[in-house]
XYZ file of C-alpha atoms in Angstrom:
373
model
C 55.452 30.338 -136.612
C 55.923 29.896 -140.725
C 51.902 30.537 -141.140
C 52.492 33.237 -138.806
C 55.159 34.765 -140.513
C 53.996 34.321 -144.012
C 50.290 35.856 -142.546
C 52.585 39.193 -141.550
C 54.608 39.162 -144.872
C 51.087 38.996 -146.492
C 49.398 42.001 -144.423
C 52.276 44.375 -145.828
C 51.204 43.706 -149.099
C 47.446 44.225 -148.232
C 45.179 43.522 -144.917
C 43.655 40.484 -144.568
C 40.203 40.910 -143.291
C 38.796 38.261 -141.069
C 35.138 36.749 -142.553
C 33.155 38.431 -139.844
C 35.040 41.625 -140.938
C 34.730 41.305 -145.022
C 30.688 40.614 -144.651
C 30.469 43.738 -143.364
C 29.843 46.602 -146.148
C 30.607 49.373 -143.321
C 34.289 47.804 -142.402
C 35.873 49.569 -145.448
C 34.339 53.202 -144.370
C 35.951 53.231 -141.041
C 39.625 54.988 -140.903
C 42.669 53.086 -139.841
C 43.803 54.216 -136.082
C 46.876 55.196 -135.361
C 48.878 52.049 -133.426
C 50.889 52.164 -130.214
C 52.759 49.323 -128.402
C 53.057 48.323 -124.882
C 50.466 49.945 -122.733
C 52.160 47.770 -118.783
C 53.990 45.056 -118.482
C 54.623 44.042 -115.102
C 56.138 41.161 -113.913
C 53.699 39.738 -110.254
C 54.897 37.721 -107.385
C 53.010 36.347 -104.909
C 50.373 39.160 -105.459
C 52.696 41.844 -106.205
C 54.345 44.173 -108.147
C 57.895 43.598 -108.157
C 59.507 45.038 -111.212
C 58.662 46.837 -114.654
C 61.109 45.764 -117.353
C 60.502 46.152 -121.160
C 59.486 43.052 -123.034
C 62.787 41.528 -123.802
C 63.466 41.764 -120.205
C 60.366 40.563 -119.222
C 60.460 37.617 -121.260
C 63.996 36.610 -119.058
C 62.874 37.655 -115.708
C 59.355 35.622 -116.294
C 62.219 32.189 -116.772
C 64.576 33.069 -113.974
C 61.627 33.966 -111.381
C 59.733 30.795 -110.526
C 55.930 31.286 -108.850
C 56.167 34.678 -111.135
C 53.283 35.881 -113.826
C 53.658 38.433 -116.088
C 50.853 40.725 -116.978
C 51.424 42.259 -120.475
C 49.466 45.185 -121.821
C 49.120 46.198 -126.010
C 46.771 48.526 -127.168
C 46.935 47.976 -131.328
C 50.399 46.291 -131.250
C 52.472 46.022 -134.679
C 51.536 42.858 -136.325
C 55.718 42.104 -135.743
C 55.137 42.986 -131.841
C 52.412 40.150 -131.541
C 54.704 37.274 -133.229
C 57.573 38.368 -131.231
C 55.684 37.250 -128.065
C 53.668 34.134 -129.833
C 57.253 33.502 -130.176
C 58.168 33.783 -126.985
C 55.373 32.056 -125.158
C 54.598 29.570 -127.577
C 51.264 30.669 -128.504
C 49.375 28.895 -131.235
C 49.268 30.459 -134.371
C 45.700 30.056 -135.102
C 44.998 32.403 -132.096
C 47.562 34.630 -133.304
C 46.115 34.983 -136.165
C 43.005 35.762 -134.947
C 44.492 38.845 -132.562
C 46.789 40.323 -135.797
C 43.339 40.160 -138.139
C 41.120 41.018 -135.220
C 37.265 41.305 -136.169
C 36.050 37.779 -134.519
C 33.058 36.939 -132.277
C 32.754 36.405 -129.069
C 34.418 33.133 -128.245
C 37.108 30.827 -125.911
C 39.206 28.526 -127.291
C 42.127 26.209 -125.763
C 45.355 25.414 -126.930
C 47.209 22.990 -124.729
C 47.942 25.192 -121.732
C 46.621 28.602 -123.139
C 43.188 29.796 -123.346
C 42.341 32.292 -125.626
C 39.588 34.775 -124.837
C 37.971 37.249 -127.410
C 35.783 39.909 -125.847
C 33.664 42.809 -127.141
C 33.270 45.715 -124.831
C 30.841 48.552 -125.319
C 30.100 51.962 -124.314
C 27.355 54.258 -124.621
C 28.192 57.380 -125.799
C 25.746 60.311 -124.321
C 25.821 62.752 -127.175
C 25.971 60.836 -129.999
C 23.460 58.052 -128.105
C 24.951 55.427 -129.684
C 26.693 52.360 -128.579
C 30.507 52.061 -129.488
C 31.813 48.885 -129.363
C 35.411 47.654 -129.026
C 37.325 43.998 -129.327
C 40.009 42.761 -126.698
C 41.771 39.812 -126.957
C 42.922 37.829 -123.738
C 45.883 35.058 -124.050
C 45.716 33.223 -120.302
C 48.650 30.902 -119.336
C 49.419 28.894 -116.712
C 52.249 32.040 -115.633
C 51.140 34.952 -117.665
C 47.910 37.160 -119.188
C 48.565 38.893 -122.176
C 46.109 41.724 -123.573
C 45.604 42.572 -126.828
C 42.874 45.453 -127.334
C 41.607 46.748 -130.740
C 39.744 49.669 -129.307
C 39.545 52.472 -127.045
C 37.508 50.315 -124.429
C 37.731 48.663 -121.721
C 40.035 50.655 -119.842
C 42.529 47.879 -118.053
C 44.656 50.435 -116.179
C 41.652 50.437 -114.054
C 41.226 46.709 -113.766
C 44.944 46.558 -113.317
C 45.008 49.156 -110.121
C 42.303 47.054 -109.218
C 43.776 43.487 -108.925
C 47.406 45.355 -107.418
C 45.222 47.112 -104.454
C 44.132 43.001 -103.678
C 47.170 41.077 -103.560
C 45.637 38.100 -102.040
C 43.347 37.730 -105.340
C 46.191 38.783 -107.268
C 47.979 36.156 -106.104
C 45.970 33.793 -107.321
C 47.064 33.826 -110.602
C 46.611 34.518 -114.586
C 42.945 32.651 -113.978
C 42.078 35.547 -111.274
C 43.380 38.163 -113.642
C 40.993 37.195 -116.497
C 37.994 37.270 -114.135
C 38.609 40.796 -113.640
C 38.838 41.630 -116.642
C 35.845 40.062 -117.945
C 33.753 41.141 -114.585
C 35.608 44.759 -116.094
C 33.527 43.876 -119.694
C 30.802 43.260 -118.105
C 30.615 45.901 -116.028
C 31.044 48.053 -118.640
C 27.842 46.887 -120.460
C 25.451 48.186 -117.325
C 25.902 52.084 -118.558
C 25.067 50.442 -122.146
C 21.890 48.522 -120.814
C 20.701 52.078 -119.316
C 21.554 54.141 -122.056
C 19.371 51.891 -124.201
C 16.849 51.807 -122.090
C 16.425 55.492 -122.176
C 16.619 55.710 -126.081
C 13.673 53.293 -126.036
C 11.233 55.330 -123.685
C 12.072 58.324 -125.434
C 10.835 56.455 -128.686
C 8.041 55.066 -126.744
C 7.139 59.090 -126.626
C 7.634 59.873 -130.020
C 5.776 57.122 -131.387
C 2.724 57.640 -129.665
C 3.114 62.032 -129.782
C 3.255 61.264 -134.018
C 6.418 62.692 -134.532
C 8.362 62.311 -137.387
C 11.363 60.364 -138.522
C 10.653 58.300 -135.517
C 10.653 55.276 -137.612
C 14.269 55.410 -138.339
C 15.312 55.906 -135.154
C 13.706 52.679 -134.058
C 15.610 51.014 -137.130
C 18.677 52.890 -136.128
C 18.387 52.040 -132.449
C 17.056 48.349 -133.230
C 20.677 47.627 -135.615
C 22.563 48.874 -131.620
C 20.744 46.386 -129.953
C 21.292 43.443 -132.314
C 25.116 44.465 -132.755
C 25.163 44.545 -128.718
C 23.369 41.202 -128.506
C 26.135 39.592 -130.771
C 28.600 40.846 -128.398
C 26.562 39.815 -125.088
C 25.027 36.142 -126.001
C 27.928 34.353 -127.535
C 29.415 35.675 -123.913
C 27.141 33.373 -121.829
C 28.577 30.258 -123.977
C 32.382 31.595 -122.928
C 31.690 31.954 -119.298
C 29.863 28.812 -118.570
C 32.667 26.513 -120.433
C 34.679 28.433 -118.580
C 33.212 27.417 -115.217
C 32.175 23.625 -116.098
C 36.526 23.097 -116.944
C 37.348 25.134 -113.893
C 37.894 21.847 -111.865
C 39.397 20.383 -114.574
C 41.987 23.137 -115.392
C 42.334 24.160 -111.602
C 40.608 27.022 -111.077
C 40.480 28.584 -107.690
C 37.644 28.383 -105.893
C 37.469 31.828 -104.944
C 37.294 32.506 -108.361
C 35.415 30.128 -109.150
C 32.897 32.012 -107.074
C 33.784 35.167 -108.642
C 33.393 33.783 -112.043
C 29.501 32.524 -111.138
C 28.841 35.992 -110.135
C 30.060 37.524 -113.617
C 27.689 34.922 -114.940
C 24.866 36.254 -113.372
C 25.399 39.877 -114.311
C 26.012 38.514 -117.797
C 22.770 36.636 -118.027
C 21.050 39.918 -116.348
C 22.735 41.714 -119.559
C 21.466 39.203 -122.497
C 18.211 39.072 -120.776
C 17.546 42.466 -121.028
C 19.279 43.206 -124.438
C 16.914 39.951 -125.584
C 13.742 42.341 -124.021
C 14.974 45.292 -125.854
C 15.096 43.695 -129.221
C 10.961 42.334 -128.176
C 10.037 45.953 -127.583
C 11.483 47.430 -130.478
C 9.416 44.673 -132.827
C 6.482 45.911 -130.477
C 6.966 49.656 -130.772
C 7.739 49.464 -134.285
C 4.256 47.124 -134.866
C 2.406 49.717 -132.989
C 3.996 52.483 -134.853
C 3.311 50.735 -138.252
C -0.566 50.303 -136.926
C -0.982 54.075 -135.714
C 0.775 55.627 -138.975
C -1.803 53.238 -140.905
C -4.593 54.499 -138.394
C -3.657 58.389 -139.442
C -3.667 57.007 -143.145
C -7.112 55.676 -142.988
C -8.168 58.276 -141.260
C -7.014 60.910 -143.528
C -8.303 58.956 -146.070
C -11.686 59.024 -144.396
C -11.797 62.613 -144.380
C -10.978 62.853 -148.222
C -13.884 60.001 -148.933
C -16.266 62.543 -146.617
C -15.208 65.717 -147.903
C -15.623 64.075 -151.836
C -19.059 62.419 -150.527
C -19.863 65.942 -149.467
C -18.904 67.351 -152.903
C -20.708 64.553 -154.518
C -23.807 65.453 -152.733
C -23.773 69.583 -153.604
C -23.083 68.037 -157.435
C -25.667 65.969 -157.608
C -28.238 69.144 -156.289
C -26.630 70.970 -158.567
C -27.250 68.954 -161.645
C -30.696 68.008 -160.405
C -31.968 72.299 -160.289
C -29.611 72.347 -164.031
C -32.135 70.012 -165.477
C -34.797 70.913 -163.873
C -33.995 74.403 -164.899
C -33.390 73.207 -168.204
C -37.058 71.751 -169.345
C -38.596 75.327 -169.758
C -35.077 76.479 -170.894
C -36.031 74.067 -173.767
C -39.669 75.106 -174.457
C -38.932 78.553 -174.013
C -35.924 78.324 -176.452
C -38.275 76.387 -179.076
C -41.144 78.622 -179.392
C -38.690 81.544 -179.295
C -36.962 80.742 -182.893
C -39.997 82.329 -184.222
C -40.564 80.303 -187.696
C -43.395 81.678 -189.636
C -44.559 78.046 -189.705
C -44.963 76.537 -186.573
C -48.960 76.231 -185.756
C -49.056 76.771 -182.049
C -47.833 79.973 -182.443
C -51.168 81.136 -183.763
C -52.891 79.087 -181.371
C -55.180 80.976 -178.721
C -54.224 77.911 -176.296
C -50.517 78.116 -177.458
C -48.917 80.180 -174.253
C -51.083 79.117 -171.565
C -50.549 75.051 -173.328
C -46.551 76.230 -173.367
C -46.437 77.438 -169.418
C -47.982 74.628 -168.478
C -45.931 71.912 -170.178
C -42.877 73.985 -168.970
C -43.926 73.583 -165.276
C -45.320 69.987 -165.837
C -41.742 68.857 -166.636
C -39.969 70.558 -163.856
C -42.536 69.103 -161.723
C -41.977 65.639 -162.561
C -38.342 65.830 -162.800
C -38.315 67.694 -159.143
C -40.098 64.180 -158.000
C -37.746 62.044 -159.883
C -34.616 63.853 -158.261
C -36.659 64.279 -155.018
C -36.961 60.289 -154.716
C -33.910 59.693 -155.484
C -32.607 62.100 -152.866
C -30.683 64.131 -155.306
C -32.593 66.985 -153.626
């Protein structure tokens, strides 16, 4: 327990983040929580509760008591708390390590007799509509199940009444414990599943009603989903190692059973949390295609309403110089030099008129043909 020891000594100088935690530019915004201890510890025989000692004692009853297990609770334990039971039942320090930094991935590992089990609950929460997710970490020996949960979720005093009101699956040991707790994790992602599901029909609405900031909720909603499919996927790969080593680690066939049935509501889960991430891409394609529809056809109506503009210029310009030829002639003979010879002409007015409406004839055709007019 030196690594151990020296990881502690090395947290009280400054927190060691786990990778999954220090690639994450949000970890450093969120607040420490306030840490508590034991949440149960009960020692279980044959099914059922027969004492409640504190952890020293339970540690000495566990060794005295054959055919006993021991079901310990922490909710954010003291780093100090957590090597004090490694300690006690020889737990391997690499697990250890991963419950004190916390922050991992889905996963189940084995270390000689011990499995260790990292979960990631969720919950939807209604008025934020948001998912919330949690961590839990599950040590499973061949006489005990020890907790370890980061977050506010799942609640295991509920999984815990659970497995004490069935004494005959109780009974059954630390292996029938962690199937209730993970059919508990599961569980807990149906609510999720729905509440996601209603966040994406309301989109749905939204997109196709044009209202606005609708594209960032997608994006908003579409981060939930991938964060809940990180925490539902790498699941599938826990439970079925889990059930291909049951024979091999002597599993119960009960829960064995049990265990196949998790897997089934687990695969229900990914699937639809896979579909959800599809019709986000979707509504977000057809959202990107209908905003560029509006664009194109606002742009429409500007390249009508200038065509329109174009055409009232153009008849505009056409009557200007059309009003502009006797404008011309008229402005000519009315400087009224003393020499300038048609002014004495007897032809010079009619001649004058006539060349005036000669050239607004011909430049009414010209504009006429070229439908200026």
């Amino acid at each position: 327990m030196r690594s151990i020891l020296s990881l502690v000594r090395g947290r009280s100088g400054g927190e060691r983040d786990s990778p999954e935690r220090s690639m994450d530019p949000r970890a450093d915004d969120q607040p420490p929580s306030p840490r508590s201890h034991v949440i149960d510890s009960a020692i279980y025989v044959d099914g059922r509760r027969d004492v409640t000692p504190e952890l020293p004692e339970a540690f000495e009853f566990l060794k005295k008591t054959p055919g006993s297990m021991a079901w310990i609770g922490f909710y954010r334990p003291e780093d100090a708390v957590i090597v004090n039971v490694a300690e006690e039942f020889d737990l391997h320090e690499l697990a250890v390590e991963d419950a004190i930094v916390a922050h991992q991935r889905p996963k189940a590992d084995r270390y000689g007799d011990t499995l260790f089990v990292v979960l990631r609950p969720a919950r939807y929460l209604d008025e934020a509509e948001e998912v919330d997710f949690g961590e839990l970490h599950v040590f499973v020996g061949q006489n005990f199940v020890i907790t370890v949960r980061h977050s506010e979720t799942p609640d295991l005093s509920q999984v815990r009444r659970r497995m004490e009101s069935d004494p005959e699956l109780l009974a059954k040991g630390p292996q029938a414990v962690f199937y209730a707790i993970l059919d508990a994790v599961v569980d807990g992602y149906a609510p999720v599943v729905a509440g996601l599901q209603n966040d994406i029909d309301e989109i749905e609405v939204e997109v196709f009603d044009n209202k606005p900031g609708v594209s960032r909720r997608i994006y908003e909603l579409s981060r939930e989903v991938i964060e809940f499919q990180r925490a539902t996927q790498p699941l599938l790969v826990v439970i079925e190692g889990l059930i291909a080593g049951a024979p091999k680690y002597g599993m119960d066939q009960e829960v064995q059973r049990h265990l196949r049935d998790v897997a089934d509501h687990a695969i229900t889960v990914a699937e639809r949390v896979s579909g959800f991430r599809q019709m986000l891409h979707d509504i977000l394609v057809v959202n990107s295609t209908m905003v560029a529809q509006a664009q194109n056809e606002h742009m429409t109506n500007l390249t009508e309403v200038s065509n329109a503009q174009n055409e009232e210029v153009k008849k505009i310009s056409a009557w200007a110089a059309i009003l502009f030829a006797p404008t011309l002639v008229g402005t000519i003979y009315g400087m009224n030099f003393e020499v300038m010879p048609e002014i004495h002409w007897w032809f010079g007015y009619p001649f004058a008129v006539l060349l005036m409406a000669a050239v607004c004839l011909t430049l009414y055709v010209v504009f006429k043909r070229r439908d200026w007019l």
